[in-house]
Tab-separated table of C-alpha atoms and ligand atoms in Angstrom:
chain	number	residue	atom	x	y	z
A	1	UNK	CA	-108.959	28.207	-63.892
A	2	UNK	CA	-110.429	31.371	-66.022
A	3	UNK	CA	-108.229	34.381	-63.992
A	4	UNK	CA	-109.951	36.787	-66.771
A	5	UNK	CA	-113.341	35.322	-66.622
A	6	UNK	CA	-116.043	37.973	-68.203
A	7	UNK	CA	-113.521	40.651	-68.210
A	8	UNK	CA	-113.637	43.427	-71.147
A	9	UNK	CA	-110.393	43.626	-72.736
A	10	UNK	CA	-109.582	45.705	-75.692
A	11	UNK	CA	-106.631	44.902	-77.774
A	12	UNK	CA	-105.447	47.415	-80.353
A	13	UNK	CA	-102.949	45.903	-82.732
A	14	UNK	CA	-100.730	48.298	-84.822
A	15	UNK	CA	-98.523	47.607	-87.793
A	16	UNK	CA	-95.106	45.744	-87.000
A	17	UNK	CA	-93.805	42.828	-87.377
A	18	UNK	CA	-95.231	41.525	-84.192
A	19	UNK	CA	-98.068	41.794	-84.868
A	20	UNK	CA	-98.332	38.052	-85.489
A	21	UNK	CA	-97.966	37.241	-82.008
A	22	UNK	CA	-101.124	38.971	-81.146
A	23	UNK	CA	-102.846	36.460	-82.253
A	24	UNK	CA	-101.292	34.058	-79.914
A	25	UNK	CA	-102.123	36.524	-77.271
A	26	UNK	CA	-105.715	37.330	-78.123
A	27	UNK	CA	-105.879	33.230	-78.226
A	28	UNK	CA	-104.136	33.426	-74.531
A	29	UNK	CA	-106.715	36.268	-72.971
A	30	UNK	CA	-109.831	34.225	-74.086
A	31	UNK	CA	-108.546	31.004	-72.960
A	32	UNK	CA	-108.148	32.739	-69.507
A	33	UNK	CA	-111.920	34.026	-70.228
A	34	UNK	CA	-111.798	37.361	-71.486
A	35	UNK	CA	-114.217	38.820	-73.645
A	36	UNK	CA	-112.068	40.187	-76.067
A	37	UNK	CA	-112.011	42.932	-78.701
A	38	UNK	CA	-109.942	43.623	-81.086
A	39	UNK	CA	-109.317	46.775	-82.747
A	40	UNK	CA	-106.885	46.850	-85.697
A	41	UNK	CA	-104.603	49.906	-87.299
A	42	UNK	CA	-104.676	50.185	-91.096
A	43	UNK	CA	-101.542	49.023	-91.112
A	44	UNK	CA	-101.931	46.332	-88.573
A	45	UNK	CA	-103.545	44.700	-91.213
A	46	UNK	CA	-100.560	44.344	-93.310
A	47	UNK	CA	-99.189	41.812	-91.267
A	48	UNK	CA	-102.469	39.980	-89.462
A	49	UNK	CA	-105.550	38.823	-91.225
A	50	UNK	CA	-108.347	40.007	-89.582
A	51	UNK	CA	-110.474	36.706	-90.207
A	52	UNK	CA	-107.491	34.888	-87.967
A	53	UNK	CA	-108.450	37.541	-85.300
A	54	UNK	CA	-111.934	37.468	-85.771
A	55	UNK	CA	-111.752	33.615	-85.534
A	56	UNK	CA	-110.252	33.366	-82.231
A	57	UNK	CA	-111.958	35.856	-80.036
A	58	UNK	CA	-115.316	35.181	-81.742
A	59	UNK	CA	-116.067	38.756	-82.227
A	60	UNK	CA	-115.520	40.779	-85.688
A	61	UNK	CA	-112.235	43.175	-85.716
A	62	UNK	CA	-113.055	46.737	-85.813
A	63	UNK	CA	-110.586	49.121	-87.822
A	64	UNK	CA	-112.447	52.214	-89.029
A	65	UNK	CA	-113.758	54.720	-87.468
A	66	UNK	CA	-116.785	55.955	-89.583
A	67	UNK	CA	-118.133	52.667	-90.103
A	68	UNK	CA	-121.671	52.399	-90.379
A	69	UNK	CA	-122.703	49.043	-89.774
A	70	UNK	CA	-120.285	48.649	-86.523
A	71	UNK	CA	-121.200	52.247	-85.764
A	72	UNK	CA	-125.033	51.010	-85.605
A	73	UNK	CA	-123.836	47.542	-83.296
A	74	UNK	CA	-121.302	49.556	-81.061
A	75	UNK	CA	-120.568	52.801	-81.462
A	76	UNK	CA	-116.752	53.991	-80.646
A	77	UNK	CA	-117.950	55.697	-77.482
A	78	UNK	CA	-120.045	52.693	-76.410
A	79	UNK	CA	-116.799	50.651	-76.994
A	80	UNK	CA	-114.736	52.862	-74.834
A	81	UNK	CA	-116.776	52.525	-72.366
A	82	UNK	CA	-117.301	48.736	-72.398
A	83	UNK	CA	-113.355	48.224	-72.406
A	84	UNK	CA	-112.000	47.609	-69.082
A	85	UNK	CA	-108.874	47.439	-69.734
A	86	UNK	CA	-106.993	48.576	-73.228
A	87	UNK	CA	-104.038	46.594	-74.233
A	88	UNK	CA	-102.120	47.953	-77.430
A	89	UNK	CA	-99.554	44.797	-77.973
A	90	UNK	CA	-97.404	45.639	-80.472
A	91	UNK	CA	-97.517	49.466	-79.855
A	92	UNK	CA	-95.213	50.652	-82.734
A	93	UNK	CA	-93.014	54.049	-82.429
A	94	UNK	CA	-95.947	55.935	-84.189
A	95	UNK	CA	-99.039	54.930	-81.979
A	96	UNK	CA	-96.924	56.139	-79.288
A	97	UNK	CA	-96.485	59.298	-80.811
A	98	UNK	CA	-99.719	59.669	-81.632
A	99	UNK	CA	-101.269	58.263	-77.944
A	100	UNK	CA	-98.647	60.699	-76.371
A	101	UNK	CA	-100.066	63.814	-78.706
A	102	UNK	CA	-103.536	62.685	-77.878
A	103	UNK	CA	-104.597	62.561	-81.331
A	104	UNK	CA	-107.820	60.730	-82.878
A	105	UNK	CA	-107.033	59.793	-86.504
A	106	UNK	CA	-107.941	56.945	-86.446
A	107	UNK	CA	-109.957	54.439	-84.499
A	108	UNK	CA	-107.942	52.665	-81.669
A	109	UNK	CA	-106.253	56.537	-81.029
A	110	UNK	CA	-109.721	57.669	-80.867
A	111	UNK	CA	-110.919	54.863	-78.105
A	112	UNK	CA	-107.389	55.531	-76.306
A	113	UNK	CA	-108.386	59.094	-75.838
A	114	UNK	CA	-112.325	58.357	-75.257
A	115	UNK	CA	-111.580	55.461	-72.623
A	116	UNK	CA	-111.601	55.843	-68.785
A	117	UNK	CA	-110.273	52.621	-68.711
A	118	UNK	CA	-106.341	52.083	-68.139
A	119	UNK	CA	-104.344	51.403	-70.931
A	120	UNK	CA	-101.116	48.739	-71.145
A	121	UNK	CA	-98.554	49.508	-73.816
A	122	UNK	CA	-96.448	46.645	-74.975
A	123	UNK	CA	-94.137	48.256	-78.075
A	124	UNK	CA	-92.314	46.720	-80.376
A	125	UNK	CA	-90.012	48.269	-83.266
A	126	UNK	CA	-86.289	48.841	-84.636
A	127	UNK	CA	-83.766	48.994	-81.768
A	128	UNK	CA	-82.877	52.527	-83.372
A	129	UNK	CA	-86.390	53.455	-82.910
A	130	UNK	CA	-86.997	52.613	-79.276
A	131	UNK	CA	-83.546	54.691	-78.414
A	132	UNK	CA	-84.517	57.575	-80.383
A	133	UNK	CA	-84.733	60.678	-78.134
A	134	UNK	CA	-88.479	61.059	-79.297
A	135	UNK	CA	-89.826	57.801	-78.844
A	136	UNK	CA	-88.313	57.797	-75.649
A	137	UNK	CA	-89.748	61.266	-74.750
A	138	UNK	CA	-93.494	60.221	-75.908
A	139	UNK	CA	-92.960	56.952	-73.810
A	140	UNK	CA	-91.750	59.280	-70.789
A	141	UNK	CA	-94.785	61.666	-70.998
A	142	UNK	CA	-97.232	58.547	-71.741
A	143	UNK	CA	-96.192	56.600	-68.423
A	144	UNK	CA	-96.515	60.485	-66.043
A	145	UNK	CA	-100.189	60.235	-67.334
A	146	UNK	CA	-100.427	56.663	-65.690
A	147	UNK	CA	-100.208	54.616	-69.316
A	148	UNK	CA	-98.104	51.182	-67.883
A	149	UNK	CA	-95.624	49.837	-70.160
A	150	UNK	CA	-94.730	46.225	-70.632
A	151	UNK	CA	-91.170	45.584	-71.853
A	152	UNK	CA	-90.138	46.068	-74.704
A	153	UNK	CA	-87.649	43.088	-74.338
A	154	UNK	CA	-84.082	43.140	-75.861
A	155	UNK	CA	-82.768	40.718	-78.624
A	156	UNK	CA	-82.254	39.513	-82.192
A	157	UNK	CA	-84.697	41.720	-84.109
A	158	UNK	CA	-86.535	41.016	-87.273
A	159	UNK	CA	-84.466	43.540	-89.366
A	160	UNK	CA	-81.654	41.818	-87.735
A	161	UNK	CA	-80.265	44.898	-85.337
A	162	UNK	CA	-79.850	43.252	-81.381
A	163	UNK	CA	-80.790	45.585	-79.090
A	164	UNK	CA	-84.526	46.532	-77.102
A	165	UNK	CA	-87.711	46.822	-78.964
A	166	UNK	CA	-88.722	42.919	-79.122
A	167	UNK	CA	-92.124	42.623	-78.196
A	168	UNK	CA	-93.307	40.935	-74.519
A	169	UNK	CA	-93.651	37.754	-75.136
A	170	UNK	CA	-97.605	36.978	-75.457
A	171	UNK	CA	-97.620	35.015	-71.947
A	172	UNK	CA	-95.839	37.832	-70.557
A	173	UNK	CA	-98.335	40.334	-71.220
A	174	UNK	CA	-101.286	37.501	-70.050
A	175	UNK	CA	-99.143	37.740	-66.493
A	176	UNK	CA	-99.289	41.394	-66.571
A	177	UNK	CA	-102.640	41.296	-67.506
A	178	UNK	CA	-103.892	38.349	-65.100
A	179	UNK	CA	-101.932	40.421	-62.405
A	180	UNK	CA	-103.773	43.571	-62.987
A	181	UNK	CA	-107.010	42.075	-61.974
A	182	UNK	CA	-105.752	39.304	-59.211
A	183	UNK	CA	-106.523	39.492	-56.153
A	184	UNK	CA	-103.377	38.046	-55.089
A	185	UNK	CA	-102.222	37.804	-51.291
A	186	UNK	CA	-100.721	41.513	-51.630
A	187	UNK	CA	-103.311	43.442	-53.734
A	188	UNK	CA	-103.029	47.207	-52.971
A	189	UNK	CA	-100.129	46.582	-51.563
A	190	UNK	CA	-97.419	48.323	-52.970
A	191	UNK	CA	-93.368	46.631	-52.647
A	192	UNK	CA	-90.209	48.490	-52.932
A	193	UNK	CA	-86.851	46.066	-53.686
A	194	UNK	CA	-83.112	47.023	-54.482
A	195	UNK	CA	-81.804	44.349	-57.114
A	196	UNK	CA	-78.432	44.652	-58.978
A	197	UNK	CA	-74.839	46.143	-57.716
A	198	UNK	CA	-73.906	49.385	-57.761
A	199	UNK	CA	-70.565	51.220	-59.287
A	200	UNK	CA	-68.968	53.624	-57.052
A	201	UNK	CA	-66.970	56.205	-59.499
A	202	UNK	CA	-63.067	56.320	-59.415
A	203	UNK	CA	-62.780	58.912	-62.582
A	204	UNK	CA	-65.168	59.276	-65.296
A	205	UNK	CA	-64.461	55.690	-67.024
A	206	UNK	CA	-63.460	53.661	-63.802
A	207	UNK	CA	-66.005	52.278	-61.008
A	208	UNK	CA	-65.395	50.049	-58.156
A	209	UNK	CA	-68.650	47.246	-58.140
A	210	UNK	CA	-69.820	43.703	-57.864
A	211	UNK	CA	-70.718	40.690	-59.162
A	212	UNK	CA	-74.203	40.846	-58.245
A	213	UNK	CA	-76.638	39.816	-61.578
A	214	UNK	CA	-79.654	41.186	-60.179
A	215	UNK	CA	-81.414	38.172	-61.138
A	216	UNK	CA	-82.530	37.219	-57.761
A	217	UNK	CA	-84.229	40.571	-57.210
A	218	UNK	CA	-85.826	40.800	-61.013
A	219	UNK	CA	-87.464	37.561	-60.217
A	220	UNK	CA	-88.590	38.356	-56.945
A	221	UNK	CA	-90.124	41.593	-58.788
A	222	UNK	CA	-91.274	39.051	-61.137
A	223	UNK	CA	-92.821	36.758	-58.043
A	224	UNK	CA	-94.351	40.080	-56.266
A	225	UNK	CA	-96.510	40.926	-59.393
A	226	UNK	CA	-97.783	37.756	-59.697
A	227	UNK	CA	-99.139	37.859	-55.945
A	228	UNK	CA	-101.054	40.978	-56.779
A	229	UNK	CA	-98.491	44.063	-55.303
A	230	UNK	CA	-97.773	46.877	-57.108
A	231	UNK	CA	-93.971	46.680	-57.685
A	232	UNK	CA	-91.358	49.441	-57.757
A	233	UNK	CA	-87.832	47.973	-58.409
A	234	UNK	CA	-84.993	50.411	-58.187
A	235	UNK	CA	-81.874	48.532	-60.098
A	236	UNK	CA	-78.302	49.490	-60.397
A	237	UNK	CA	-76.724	48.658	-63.748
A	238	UNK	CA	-78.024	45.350	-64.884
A	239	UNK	CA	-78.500	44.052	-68.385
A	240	UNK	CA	-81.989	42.650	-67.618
A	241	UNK	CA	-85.596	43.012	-68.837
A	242	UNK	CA	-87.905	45.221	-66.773
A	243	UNK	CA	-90.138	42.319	-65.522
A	244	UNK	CA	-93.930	42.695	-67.131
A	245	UNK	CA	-96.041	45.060	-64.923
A	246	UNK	CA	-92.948	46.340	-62.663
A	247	UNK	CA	-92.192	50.223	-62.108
A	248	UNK	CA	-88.402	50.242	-62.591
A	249	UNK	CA	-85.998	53.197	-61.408
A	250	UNK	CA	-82.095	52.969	-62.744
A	251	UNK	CA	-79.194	54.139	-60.750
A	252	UNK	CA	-75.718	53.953	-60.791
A	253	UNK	CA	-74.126	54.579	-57.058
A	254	UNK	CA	-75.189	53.373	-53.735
A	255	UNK	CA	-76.237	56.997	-53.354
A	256	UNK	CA	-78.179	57.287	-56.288
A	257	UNK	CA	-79.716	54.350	-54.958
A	258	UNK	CA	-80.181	55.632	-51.641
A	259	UNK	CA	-82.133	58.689	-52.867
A	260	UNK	CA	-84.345	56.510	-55.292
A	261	UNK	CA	-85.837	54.668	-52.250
A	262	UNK	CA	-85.881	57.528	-50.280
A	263	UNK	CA	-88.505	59.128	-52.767
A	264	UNK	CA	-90.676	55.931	-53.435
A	265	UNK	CA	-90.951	54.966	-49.804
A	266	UNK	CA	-93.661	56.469	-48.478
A	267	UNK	CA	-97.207	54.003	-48.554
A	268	UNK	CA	-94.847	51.003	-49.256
A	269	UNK	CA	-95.905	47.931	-47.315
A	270	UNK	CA	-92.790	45.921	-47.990
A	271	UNK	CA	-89.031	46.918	-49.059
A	272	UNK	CA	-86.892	44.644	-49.946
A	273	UNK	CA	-83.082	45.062	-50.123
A	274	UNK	CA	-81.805	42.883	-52.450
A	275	UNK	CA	-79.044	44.738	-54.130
A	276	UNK	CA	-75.874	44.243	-53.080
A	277	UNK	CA	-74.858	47.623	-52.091
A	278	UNK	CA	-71.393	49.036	-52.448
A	279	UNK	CA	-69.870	49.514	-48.508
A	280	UNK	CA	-67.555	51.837	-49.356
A	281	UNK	CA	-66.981	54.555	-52.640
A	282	UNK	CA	-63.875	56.576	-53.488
A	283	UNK	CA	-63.780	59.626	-50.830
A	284	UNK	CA	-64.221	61.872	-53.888
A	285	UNK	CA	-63.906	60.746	-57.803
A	286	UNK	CA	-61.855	62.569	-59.722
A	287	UNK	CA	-62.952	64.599	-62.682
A	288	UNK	CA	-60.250	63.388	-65.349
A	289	UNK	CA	-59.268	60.443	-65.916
A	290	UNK	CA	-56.697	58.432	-63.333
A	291	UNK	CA	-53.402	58.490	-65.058
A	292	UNK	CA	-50.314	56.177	-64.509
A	293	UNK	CA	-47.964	57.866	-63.079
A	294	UNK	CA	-46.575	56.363	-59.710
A	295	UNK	CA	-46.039	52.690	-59.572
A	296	UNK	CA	-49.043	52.219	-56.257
A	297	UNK	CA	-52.364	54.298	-55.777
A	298	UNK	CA	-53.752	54.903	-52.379
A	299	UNK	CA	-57.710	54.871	-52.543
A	300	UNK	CA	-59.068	56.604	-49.754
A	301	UNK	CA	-62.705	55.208	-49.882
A	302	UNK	CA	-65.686	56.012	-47.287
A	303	UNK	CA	-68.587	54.327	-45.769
A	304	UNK	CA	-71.763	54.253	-47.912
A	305	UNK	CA	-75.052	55.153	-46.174
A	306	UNK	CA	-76.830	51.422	-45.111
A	307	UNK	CA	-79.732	51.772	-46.871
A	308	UNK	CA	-81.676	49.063	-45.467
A	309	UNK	CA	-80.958	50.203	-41.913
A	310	UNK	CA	-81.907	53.481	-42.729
A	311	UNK	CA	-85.426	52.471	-44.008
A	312	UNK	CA	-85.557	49.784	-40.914
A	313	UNK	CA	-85.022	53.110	-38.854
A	314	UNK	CA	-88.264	55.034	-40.087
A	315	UNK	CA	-90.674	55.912	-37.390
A	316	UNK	CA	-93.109	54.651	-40.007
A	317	UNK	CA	-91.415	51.903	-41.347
A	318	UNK	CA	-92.392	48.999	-43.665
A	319	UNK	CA	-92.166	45.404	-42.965
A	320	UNK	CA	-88.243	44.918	-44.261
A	321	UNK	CA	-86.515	42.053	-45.585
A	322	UNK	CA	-82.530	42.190	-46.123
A	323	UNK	CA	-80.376	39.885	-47.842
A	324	UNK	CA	-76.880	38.424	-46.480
A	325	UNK	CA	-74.346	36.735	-48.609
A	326	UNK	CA	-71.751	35.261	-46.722
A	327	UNK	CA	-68.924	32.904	-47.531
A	328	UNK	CA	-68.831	30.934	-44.035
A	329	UNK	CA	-70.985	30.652	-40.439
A	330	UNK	CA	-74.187	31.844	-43.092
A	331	UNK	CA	-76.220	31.383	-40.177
A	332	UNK	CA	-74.911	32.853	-37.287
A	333	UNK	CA	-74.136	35.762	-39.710
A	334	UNK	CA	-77.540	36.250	-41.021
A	335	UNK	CA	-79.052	36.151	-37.125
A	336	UNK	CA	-76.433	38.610	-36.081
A	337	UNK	CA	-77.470	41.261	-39.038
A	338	UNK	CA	-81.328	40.234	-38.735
A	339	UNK	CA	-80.889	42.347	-35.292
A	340	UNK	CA	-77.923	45.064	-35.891
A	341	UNK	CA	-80.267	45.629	-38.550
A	342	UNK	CA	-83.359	45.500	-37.015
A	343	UNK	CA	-84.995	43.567	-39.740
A	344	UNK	CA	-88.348	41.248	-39.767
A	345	UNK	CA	-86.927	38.947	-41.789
A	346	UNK	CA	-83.796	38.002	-43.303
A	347	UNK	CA	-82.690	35.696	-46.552
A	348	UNK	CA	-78.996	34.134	-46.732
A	349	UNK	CA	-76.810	32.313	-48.920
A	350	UNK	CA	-73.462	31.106	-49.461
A	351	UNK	CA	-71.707	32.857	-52.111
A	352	UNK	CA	-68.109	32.035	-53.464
A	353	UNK	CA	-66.641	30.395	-56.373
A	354	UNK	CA	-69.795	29.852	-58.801
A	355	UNK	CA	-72.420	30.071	-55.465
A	356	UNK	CA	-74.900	32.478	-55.140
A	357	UNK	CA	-73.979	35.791	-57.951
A	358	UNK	CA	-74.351	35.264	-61.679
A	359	UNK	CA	-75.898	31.813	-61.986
A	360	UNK	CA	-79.420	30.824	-62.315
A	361	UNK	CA	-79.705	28.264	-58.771
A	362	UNK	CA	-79.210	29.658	-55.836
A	363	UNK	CA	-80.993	28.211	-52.153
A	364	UNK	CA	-81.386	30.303	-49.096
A	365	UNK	CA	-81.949	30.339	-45.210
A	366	UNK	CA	-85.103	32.331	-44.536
A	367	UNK	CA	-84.568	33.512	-40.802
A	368	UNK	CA	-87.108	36.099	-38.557
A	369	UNK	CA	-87.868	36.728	-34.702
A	370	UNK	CA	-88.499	32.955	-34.107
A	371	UNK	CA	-88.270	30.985	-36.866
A	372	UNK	CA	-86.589	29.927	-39.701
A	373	UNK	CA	-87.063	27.748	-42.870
A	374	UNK	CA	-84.200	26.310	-45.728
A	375	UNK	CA	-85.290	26.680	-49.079
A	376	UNK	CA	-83.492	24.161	-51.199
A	377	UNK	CA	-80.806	25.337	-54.262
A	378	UNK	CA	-83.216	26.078	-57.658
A	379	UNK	CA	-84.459	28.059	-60.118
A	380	UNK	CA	-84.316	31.933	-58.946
A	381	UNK	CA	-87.690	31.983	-60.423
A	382	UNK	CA	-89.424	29.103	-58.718
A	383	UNK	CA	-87.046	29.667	-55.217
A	384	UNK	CA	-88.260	33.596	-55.628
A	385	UNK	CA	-91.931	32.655	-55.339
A	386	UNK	CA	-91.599	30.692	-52.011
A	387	UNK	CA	-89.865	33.057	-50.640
A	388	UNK	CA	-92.512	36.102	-51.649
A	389	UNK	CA	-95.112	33.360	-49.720
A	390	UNK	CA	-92.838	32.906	-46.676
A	391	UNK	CA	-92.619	37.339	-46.617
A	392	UNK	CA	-96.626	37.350	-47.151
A	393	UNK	CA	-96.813	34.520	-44.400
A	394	UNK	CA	-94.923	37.068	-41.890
A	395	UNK	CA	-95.701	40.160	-43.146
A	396	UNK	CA	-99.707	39.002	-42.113
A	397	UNK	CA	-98.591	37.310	-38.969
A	398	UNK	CA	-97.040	40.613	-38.058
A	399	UNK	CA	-100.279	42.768	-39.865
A	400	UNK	CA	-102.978	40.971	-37.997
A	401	UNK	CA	-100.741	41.215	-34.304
A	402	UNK	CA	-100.816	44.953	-34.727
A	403	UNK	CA	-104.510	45.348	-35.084
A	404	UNK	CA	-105.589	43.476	-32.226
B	501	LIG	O1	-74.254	44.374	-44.254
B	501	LIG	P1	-74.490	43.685	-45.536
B	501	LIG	O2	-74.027	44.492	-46.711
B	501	LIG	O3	-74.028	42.273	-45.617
B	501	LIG	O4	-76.089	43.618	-45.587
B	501	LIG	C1	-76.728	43.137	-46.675
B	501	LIG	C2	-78.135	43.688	-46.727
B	501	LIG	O5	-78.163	45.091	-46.505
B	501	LIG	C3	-78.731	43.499	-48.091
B	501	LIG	O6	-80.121	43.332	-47.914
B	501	LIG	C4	-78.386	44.790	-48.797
B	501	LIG	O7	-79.278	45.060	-49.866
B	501	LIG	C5	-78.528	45.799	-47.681
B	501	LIG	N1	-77.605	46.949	-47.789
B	501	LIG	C6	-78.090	48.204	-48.012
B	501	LIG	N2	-77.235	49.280	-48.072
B	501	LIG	C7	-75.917	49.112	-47.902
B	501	LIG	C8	-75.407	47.840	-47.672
B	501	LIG	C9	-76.263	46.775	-47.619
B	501	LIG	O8	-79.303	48.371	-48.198
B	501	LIG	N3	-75.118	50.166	-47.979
């Protein structure tokens, strides 16, 4: 199987420590069938050999930008054009400042500003770095002009911080890249899914919240992408990776959350509530901290908006899939909410002591309007991609009954 077979990639490799794995990467892309060319910064080549490059993708590495004898091959604007897609794995903090003030020092900020063809960011530098208020703004202002960003990952670092700025792993950034072009079963389809708890504010340090992990819902993101859909993931507070390729919105409060789908909703195909959603939040938080002074404390708390019934309510409503985690009866449970609800299909598991919420297995009951399927306990990853098939499997069922 050659998923990138005769397709133009340009990868721009800039100077961090990295920078080593793009070699395993630019080894990855070609092995999938990519015509690949690389395009190094000055001080890329601090870190890489160019020969090793060279080697692998069978094509000479370009760095400078007045260079006659590449100039008289393929000119810079010729390359532009021939590059499909642009990849810039590791991105370090100064190509993005550079890529977000459009300038053309050099040659791979010159083809970034000369291509029509998308560009994929994967950076990679000091913890320190990536936080910094200007990074951060360059990245903002890069991704509102359409530039996608892949990770950057959090972990041990080279200078030996912990903390986000790892590079994507290369195979990572292959998925991303093998997704852009699939044509998976939900290409042009664009998915919204809730992942993640929320925190409902008692005072400004105290929340009321769950166990949820999230993980379920990051790997269905993770599952979605890989089928082709474009992937908006709104997450309360989780300490997980933005999966490769996924557009990811943080919030805090089942509100916050609330008004996140609200905005992304219209042209989705396909939400899916996976978060588990705070039912009730203090009537009103108060502004200074709670302070000991009776021996009880009354909480008045009030309902929270259902968010998934809500969206199930639209007059033009995507195909929705809910999520129930009960403790007993799962079953009888999950039919009763897949129709207060008025959902197309619902998922449910048994949660309780070490089921279902911060561990890495789960299983669920799939349920819809006739049917059902069990999906045995494993891997969130592997479990998330059957159930993405059984939701394709309905959601075209339900797609092709409508048009005729
Ligand atoms: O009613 P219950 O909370 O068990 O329903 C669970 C399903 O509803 C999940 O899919 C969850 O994401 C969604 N939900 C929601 N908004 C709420 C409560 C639950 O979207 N306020």
């Amino acid at each position: 199987m050659q998923p990138l077979r005769g397709r133009r990639l340009l990868l721009g490799i800039t100077g961090g420590i990295a920078a080593y794995k793009a070699a395993e990467l630019a080894r990855l892309l070609v092995k999938d069938g990519a015509e690949v060319q690389v395009v190094m910064t000055r001080a890329a080549e601090a870190f890489i050999g160019t020969m090793t490059l060279q080697a692998i993708t069978g094509r000479p590495v370009r760095e400078a930008l007045f260079d006659a004898q590449h100039e008289a091959a393929m000119g810079h604007i010729e390359l532009a054009r021939w590059a499909e897609l642009v990849i810039v794995a590791p991105a370090t903090a100064d190509f993005l400042a550079h890529a977000a003030a459009g300038m053309a020092h050099d040659l791979l900020s010159t083809l970034c500003l000369a291509t029509t063809a998308p560009l994929v960011v994967a950076p990679a530098m000091n913890q320190a770095m990536w936080r910094h208020a200007a990074t951060q703004a360059n990245v903002a202002l890069l991704q509102s002009r359409g530039v996608s960003l892949l990770g950057p990952d959090e972990g041990a670092q080279a200078c030996g911080d912990v903390g986000p700025g790892r590079m994507l792993e290369p195979v990572e950034i292959q998925r991303a890249v093998r997704a852009r072009f699939a044509d998976g079963r939900l290409s042009g389809r664009k998915v919204l899914l809730t992942a993640g708890p929320t925190r409902e504010a008692l005072d400004p340090v105290r929340f009321l919240g769950n166990r949820s992990s999230g993980k379920m819902g990051f790997a269905l993101a993770t599952a979605l992408v890989a089928e082709g859909a474009s992937v908006t993931l709104v997450a309360g507070p989780v300490s997980l990776p933005t999966p490769a390729g996924v557009e990811r919105i943080d919030v805090e409060s089942a509100l916050q959350m609330r008004e996140a789908v609200f905005t992304s909703v219209p042209g989705t195909a396909i939400f899916i509530a996976c978060a588990a959603v705070a039912d009730f939040r203090p009537a009103a938080a108060a502004e200074q901290k709670i302070k000991k002074t009776s021996e009880t404390l009354a909480l008045e708390l009030i309902r929270n908006p259902d968010i998934l019934s809500e969206v199930a309510a639209l007059p033009q409503r995507p195909f929705c899939v809910g999520f129930a985690a009960e403790t007993d009866d799962v079953e009888a449970y999950a039919q009763a909410k897949l129709r207060a609800k008025r959902l197309d299909m619902i998922a449910a598991n048994r949660v309780g002591a070490s089921r279902g919420f911060e561990v890495d297995d789960n299983a669920l009951l799939v349920i819809w309007e006739g049917g059902q399927q069990s999906l045995p306990t494993q891997p969130k990853s592997r479990l998330a991609a059957q159930l993405v098939n059984l939701i394709v499997d309905r959601f075209d069922a339900q797609t092709a009954a409508e048009n005729t």
